[in-house]
Coordinates of C-alpha atoms and ligand atoms in Angstrom, one line a residue:
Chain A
X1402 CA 12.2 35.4 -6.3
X1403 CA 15.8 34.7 -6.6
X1404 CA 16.6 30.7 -6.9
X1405 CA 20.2 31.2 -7.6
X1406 CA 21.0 29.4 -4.2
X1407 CA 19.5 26.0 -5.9
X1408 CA 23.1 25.8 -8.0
X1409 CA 24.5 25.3 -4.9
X1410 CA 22.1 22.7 -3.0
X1411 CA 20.3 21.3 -5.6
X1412 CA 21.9 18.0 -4.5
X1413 CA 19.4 19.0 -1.0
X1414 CA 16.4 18.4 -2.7
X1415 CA 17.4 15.5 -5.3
X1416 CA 18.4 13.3 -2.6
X1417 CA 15.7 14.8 -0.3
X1418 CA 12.8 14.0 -2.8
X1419 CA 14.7 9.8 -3.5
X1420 CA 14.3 9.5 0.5
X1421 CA 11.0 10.5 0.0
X1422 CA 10.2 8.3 -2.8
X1423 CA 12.1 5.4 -1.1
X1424 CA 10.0 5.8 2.1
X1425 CA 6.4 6.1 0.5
X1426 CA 7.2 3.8 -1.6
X1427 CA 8.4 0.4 1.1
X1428 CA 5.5 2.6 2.9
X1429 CA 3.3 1.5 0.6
X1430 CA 4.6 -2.1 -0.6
X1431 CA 4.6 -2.9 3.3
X1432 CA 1.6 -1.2 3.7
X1433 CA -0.2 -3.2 1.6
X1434 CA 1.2 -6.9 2.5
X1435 CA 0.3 -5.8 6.2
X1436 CA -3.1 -4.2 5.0
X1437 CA -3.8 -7.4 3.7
X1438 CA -3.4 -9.3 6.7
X1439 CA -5.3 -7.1 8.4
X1440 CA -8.1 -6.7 6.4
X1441 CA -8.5 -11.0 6.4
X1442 CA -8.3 -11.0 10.3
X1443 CA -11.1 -8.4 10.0
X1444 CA -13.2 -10.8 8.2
X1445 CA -12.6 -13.3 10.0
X1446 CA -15.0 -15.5 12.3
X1447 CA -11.9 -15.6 14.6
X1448 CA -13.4 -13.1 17.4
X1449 CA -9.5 -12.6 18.7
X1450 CA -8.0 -11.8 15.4
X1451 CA -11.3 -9.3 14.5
X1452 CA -11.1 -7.4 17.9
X1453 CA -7.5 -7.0 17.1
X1454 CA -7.5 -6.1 13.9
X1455 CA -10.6 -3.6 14.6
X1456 CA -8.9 -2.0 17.4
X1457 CA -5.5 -2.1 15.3
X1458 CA -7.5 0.1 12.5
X1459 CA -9.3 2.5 14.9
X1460 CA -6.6 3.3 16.6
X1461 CA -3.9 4.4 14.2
X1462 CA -6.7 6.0 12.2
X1463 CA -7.6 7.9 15.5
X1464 CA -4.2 9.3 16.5
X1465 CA -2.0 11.7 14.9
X1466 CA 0.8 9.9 12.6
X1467 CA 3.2 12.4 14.3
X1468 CA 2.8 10.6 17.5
X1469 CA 2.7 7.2 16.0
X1470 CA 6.2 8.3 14.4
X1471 CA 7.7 9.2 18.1
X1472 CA 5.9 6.2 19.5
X1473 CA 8.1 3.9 16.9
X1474 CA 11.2 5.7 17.0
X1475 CA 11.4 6.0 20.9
X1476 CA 9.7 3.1 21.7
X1477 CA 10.3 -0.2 19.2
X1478 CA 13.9 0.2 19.7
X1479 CA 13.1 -0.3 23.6
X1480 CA 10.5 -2.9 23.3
X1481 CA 12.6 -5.1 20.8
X1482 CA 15.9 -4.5 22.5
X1483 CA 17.4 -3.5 18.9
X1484 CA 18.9 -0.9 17.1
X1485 CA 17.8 0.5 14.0
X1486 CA 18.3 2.9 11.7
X1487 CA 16.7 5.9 11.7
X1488 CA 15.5 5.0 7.9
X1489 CA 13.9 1.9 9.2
X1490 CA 12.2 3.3 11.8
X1491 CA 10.7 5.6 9.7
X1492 CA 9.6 3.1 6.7
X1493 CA 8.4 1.0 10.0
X1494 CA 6.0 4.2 11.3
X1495 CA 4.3 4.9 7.5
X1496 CA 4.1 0.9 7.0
X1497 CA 2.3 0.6 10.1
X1498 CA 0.1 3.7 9.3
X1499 CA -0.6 3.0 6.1
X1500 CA -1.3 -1.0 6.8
X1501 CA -4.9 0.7 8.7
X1502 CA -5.8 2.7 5.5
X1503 CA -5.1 0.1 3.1
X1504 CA -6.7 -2.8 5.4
X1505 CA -9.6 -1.2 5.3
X1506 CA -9.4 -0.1 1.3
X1507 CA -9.1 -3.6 1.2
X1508 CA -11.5 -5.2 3.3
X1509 CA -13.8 -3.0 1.2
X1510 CA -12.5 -4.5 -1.5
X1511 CA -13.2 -7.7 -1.0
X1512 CA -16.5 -7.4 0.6
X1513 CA -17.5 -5.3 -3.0
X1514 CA -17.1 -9.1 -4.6
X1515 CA -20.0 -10.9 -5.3
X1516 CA -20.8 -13.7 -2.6
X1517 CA -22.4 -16.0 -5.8
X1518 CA -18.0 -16.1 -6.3
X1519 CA -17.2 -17.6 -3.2
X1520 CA -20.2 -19.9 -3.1
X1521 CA -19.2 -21.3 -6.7
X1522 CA -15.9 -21.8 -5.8
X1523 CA -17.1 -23.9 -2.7
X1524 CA -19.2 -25.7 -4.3
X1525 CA -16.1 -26.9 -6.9
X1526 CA -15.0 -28.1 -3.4
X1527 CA -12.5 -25.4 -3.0
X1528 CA -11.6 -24.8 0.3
X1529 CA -12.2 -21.0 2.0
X1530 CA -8.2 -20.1 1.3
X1531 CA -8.6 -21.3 -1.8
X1532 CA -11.4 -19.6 -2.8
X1533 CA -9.9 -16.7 -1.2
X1534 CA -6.5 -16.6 -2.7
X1535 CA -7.9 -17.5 -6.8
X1536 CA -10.9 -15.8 -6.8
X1537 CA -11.5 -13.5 -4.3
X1538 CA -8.7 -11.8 -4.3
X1539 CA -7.1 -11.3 -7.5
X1540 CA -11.0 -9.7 -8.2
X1541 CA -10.6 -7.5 -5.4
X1542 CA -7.0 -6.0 -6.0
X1543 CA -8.6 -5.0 -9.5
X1544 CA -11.5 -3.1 -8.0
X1545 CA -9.1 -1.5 -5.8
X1546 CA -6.1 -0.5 -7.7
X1547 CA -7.4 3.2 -7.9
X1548 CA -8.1 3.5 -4.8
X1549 CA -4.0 1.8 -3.4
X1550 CA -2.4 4.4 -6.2
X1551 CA -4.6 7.5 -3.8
X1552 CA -3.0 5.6 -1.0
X1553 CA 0.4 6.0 -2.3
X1554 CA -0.4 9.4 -3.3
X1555 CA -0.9 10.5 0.0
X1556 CA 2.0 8.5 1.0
X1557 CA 4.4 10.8 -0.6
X1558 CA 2.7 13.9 1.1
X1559 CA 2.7 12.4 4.6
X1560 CA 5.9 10.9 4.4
X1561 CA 7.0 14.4 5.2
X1562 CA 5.9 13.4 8.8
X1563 CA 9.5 11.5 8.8
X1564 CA 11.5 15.0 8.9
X1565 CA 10.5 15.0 12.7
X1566 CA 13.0 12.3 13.3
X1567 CA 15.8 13.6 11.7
X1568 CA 15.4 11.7 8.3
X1569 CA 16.9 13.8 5.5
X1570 CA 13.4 13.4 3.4
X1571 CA 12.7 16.0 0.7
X1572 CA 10.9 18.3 3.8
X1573 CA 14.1 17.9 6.0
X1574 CA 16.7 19.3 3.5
X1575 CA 14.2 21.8 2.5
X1576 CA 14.7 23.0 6.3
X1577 CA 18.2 22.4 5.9
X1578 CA 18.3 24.6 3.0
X1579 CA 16.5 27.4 5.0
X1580 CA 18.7 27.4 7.4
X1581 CA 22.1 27.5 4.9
X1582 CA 20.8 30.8 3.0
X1583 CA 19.2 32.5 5.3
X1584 CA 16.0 32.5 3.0
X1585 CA 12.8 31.4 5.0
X1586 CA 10.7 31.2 2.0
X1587 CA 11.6 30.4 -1.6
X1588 CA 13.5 26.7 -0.5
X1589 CA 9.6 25.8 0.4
X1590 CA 8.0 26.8 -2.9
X1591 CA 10.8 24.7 -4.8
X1592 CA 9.7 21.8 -2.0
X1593 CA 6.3 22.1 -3.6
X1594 CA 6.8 22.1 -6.7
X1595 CA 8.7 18.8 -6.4
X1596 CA 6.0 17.5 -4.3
X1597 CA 3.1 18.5 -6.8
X1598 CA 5.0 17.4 -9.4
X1599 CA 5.6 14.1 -8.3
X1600 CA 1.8 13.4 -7.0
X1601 CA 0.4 14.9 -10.3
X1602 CA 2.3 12.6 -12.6
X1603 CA 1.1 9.6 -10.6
X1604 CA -2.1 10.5 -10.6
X1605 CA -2.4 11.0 -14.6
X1606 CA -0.5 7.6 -14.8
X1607 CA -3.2 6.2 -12.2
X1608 CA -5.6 7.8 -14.5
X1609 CA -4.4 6.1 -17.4
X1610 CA -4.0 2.7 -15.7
X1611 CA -7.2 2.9 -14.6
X1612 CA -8.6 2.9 -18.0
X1613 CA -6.5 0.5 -19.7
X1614 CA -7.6 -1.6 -16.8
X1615 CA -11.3 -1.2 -17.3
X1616 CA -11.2 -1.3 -21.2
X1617 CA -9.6 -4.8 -20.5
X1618 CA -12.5 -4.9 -17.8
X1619 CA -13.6 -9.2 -17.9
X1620 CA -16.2 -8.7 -15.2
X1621 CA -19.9 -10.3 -15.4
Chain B
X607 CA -27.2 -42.3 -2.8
X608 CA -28.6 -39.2 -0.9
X609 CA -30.9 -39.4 2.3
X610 CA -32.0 -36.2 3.9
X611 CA -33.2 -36.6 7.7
X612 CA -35.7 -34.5 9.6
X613 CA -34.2 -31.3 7.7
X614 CA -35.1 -28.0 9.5
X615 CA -33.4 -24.5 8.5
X616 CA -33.9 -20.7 10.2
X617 CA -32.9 -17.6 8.9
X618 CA -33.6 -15.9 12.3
X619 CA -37.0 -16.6 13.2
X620 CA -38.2 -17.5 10.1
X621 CA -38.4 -21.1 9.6
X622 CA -37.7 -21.9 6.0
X623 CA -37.1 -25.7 6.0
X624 CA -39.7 -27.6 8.2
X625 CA -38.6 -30.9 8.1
X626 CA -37.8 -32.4 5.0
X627 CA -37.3 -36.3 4.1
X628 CA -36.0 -37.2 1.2
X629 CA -34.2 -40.1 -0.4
X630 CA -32.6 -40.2 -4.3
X631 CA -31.4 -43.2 -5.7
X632 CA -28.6 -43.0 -8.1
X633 CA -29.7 -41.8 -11.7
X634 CA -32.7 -40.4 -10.4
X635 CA -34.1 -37.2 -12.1
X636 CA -35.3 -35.4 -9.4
X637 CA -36.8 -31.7 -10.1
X638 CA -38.2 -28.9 -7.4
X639 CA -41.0 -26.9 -7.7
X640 CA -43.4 -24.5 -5.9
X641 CA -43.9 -21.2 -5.9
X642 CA -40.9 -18.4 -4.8
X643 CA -39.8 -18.3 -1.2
X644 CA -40.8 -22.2 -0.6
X645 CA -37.6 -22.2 0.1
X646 CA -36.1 -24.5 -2.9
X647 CA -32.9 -22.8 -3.2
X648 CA -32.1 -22.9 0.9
X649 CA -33.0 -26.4 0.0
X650 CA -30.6 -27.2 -2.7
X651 CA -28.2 -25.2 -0.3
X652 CA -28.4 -27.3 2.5
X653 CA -27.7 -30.6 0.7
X654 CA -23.9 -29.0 -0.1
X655 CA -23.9 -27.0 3.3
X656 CA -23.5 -23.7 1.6
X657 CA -26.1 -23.6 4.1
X658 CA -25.6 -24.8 7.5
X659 CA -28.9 -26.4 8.1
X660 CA -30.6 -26.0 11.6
X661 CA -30.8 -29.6 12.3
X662 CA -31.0 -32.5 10.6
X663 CA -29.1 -34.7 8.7
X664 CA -27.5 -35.3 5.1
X665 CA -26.0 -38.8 4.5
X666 CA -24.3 -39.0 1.0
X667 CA -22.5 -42.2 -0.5
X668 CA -23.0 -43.7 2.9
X669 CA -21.2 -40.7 4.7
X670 CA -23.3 -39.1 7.3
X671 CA -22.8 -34.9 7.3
X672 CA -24.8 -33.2 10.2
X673 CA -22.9 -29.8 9.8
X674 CA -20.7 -28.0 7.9
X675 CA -17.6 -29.0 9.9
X676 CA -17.4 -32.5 8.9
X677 CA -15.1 -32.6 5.5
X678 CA -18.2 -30.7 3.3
X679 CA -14.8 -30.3 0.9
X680 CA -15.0 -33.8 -0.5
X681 CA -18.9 -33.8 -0.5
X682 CA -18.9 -30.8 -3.0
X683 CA -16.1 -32.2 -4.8
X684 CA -18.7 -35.1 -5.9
X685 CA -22.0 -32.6 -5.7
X686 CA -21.6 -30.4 -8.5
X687 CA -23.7 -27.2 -8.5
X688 CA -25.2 -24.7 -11.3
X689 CA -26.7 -21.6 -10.0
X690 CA -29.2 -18.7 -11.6
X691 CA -26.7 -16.5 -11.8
X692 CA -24.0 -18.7 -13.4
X693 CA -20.8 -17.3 -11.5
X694 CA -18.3 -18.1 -13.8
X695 CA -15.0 -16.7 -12.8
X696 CA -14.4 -13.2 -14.5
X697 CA -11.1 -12.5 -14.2
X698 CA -10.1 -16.1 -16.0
X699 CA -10.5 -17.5 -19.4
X700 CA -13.3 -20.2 -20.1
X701 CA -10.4 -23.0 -20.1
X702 CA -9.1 -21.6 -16.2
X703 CA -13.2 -21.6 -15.0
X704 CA -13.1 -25.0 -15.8
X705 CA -9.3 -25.8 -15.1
X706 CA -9.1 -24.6 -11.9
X707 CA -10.6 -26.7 -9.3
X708 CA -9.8 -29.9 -10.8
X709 CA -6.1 -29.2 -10.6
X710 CA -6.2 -26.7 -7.2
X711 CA -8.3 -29.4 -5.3
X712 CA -7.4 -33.2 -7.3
X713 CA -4.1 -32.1 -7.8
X714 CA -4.5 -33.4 -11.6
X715 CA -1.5 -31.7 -13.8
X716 CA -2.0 -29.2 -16.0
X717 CA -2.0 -31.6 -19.0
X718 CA -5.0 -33.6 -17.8
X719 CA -7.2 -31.0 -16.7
X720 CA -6.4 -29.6 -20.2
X721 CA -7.9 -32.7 -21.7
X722 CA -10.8 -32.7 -19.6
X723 CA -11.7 -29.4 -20.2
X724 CA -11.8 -29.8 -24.0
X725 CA -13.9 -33.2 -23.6
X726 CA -16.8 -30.8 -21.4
X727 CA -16.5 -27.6 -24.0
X728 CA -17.0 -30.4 -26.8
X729 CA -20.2 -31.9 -25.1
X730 CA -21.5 -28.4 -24.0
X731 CA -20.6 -27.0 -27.8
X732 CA -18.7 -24.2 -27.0
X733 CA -14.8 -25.9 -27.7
X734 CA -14.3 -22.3 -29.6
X735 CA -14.4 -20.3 -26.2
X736 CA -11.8 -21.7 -24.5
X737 CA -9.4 -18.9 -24.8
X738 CA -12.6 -16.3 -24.2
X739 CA -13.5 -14.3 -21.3
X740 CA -17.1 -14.8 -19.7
X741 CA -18.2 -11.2 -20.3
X742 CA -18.0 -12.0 -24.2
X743 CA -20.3 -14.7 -23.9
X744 CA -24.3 -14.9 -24.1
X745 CA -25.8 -16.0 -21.0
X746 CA -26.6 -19.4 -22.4
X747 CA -23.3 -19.8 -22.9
X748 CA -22.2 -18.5 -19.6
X749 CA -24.4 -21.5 -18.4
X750 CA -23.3 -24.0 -20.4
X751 CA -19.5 -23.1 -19.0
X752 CA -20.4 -23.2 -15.3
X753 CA -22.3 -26.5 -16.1
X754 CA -18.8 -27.9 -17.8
X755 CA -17.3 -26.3 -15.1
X756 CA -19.1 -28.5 -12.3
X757 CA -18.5 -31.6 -14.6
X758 CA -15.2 -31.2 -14.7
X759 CA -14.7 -32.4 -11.2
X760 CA -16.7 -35.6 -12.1
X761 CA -19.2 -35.1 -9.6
X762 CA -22.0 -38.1 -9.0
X763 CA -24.3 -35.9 -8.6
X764 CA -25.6 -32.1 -10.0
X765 CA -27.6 -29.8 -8.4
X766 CA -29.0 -26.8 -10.5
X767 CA -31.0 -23.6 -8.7
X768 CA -33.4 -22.2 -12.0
X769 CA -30.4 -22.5 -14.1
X770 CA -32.6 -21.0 -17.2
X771 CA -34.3 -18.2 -14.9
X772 CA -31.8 -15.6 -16.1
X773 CA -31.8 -16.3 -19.4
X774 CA -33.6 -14.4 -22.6
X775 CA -35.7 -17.3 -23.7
X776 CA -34.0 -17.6 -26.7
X777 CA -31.2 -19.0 -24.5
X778 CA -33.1 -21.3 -22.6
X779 CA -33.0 -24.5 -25.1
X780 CA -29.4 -24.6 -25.1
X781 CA -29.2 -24.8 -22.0
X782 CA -32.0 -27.5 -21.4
X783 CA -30.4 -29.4 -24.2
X784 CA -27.0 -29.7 -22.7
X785 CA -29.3 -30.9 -19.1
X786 CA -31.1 -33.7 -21.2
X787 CA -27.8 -34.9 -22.5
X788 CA -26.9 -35.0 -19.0
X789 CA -29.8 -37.2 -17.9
X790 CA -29.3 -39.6 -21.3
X791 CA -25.7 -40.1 -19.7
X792 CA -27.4 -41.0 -16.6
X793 CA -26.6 -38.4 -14.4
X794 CA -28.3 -38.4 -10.6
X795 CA -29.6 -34.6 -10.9
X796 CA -31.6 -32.4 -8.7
X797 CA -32.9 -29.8 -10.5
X798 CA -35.5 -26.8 -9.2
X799 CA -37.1 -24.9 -12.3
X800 CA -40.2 -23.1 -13.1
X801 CA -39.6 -25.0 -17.0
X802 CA -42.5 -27.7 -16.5
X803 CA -41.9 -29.0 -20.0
X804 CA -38.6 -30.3 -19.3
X805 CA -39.7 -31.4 -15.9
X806 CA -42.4 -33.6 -17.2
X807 CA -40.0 -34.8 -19.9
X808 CA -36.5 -35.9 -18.0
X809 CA -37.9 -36.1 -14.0
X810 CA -38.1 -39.2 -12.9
X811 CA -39.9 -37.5 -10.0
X812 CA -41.5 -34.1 -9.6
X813 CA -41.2 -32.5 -5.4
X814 CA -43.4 -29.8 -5.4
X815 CA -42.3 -27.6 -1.9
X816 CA -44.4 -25.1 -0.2
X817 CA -43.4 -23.3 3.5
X818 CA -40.5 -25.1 4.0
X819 CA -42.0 -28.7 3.2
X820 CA -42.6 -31.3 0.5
X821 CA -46.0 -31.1 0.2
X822 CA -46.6 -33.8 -2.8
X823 CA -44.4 -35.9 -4.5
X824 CA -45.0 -38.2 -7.0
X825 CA -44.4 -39.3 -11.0
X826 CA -44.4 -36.3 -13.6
X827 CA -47.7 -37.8 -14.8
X828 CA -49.0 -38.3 -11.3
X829 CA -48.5 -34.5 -10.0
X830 CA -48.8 -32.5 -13.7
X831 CA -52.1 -34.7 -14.2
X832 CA -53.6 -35.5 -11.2
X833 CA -52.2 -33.1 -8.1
X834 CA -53.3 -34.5 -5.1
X835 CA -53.0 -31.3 -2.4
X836 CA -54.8 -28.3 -2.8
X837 CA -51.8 -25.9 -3.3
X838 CA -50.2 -27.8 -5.9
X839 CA -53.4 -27.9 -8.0
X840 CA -53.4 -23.7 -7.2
X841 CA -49.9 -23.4 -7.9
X842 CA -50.1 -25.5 -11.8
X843 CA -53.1 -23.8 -12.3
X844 CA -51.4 -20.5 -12.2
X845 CA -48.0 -22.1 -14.0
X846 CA -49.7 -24.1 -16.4
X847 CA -51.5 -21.7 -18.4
Ligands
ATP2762 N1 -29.5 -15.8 3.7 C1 -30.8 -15.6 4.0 N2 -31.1 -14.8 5.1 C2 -32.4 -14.6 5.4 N3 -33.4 -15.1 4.8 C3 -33.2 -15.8 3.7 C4 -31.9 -16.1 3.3 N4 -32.0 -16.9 2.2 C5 -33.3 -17.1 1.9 N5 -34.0 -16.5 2.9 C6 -35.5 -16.5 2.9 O1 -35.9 -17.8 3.0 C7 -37.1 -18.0 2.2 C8 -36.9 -19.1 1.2 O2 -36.0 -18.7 0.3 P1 -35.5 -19.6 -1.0 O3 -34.5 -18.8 -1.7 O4 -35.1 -20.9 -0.5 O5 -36.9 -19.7 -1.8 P2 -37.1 -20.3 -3.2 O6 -38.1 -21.3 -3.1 O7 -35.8 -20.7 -3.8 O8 -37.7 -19.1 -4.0 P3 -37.5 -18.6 -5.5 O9 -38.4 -19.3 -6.4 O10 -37.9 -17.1 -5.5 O11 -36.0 -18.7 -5.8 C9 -37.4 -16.7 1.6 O12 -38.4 -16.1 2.4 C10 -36.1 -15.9 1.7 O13 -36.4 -14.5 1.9
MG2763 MG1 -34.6 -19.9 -5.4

């Protein structure tokens, strides 16, 4: 296979794969402010706010992200009367997809936590948000840290999803590229080889933080 | 100091508290017994509301609580609890278990709480842990903690659930030491155990519960010696040995 073209438009795939990295990465940073949100309302005794979130979860996990990404980009500018740019339309789409995975990562999270934690810290005379923001969760994020760095893994892979917009992500240049040399094939290998790449080194990091993590383990 | 009214409790259809009266007077000694599923603990619970009883009423320092929406904060802030399971904090240090409610909920600086904590891990032995984690301490230690822990909010009353239950017996003496001390201080406790020693030696009064009721009451000398009801002579027969 000849890569010679990559002299040329290796600037295609640099900037590609930094849009790509940008994206997943306020993907997953919004992802997971929202998730948690979500994943409280969930819990909660508040029948609104569980329907809500429930249905919230369901449907984004039972619809294609393609159509959620058409959904946002068509229709939030409309609904909000704004204008935004196509980048933030796109962050938008994979925070909003990603808040249903990680909501209920979360939720699972925090329902994994002993309830004899909650019950002490009531009986100190903590209040429930209390409770829940000095014990429960800081023990929950722990137990789920693994499980958020998969999230972001798969982040960087579906991310790709934003190309159908017209955002100039690693996939969209890589189409780009295609077009430019005439050479249907090899522009997709290089594609992913810079997308393995990038989701195998976080997962050996993950894999290492995850042991320093339990080696420094201070549960019961 | 604590008056319990006409106390019922269901899980469903099971009717664990069937109306229980009860009144402790302040530095009372008060320990639980009976055999498992009398329903001590849901007792114990109820009196703090981590279990919403099914009627009945709770009147503490004069303030009447019929459910868990009146301020149940500021009732736990001055009922102090110890559970089997000790449930120390595991992601903070011994000094942050103990820290933490005093200055999230009294709004006590850092410096005080500081003091306070120091003054508990000194009368519980265990001022070399501050800086530990619970998982590097034995479980009579983990007690000891969550008992300092309770203290620290200066409650007027303790409750403990078989605080030495989960303990190697080795354990248990440390842990019954640091009660008595307690009791010495004058401490109004309610304590449920299966230890009948240290029941007949600190409780002022022994409650013996079966099916959801106090079925006899009375001295330690009174219901160890000379049970009155056929189920607590059944049930100290079989403990007793
Ligand atoms: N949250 C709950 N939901 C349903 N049933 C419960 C719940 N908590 C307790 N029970 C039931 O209530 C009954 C009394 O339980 P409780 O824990 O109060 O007994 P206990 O006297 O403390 O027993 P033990 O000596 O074993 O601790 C038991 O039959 C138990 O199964
Ligand atoms: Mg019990």
């Amino acid at each position: 296979m000849d890569f010679s073209y990559l002299q040329k438009y290796y600037g295609f795939f640099l900037n590609g794969t930094m849009i790509t990295l940008l994206i997943s990465f306020f993907g997953v940073i919004f992802g997971v402010l929202l998730g948690v949100v979500f994943a409280l309302m969930k819990l909660s005794k508040n029948i609104i706010l569980k329907s809500f979130s429930a249905a919230y979860i369901e449907i984004i996990r039972g619809t294609p992200i393609m159509v959620q990404m058409f959904i946002v980009y068509y229709g939030l500018p409309r609904l909000i009367r704004m204008d935004f740019e196509d980048l933030t339309l796109g962050i938008i789409a994979v925070s909003l997809n990603s808040a249903a995975y990680v909501a209920e990562i979360i939720r699972a999270g925090i329902l994994s936590i002993d309830k004899g934690q909650m019950e002490a810290a009531r009986s100190l005379g903590m209040s429930h948000k209390l409770a829940m923001t000095n014990i429960i969760i800081p023990q929950a994020f722990k137990n789920i840290l693994p499980a958020l760095g998969n999230e972001f893994i798969t982040l960087i892979k579906e991310s790709a999803i934003v190309s159908i917009i017209g955002i100039h992500d690693l996939m969209y240049n890589t189409d780009t590229v295609r077009g430019n040399t005439f050479r249907p094939f090899s522009p997709l290998v290089v594609a992913a080889a810079i997308y393995f790449t990038i989701t195998f080194s976080l997962s050996k990091l993950l894999g290492i933080m995850e042991r320093r993590l339990r080696a420094g383990d201070s549960s019961i | 100091m604590i008056q319990v009214f006409d106390l019922y409790k269901d899980f469903g259809k099971l009717r664990v508290l069937n109306g229980i009266e009860l009144k402790i007077e302040p530095g009372e000694v008060v320990v639980i017994i009976g055999p498992s599923g009398s329903g001590k603990s849901t007792f114990l619970r109820c009196l703090n509301f981590l279990e919403e009883p099914t009627a009945g009423e709770v009147i503490f320092e004069g303030v009447s609580f019929k459910n868990s929406k009146n301020d149940v904060n500021r009732l736990r802030e001055k009922m102090g609890m110890v559970f089997q399971q000790f449930n120390l904090f595991p992601h903070m240090t011994v000094l942050e278990n103990i820290t933490l409610a005093p200055r999230k909920v009294k709004n006590l600086s850092k410096k005080e709480t500081e003091d306070i904590a120091f003054t508990l891990l000194k009368r519980v032995g265990l001022e070399d842990k501050a800086y530990t984690y619970p998982n590097q301490l034995s479980g009579g230690q983990k007690q000891r903690i969550a008992i300092a822990r309770a203290l620290a909010m200066s409650p007027d009353v303790m409750l403990f659930d078989e605080p030495t239950s989960a303990l190697d017996p080795e354990m248990v003496g440390e842990v019954l030491d640091v009660m008595k001390k307690l009791v010495s201080d004058g401490m109004t406790m309610v304590v449920v155990t299966h230890e009948m020693g240290f029941a007949k030696e600190v409780g002022d009064r022994i409650l013996f519960m079966d099916e959801g009721k106090i079925v006899e009451e009375g001295s330690p000398k009174e219901v160890f010696s000379n049970p009155k009801h056929p189920r607590t002579k059944d049930f100290l027969g079989k403990v007793l040995i």
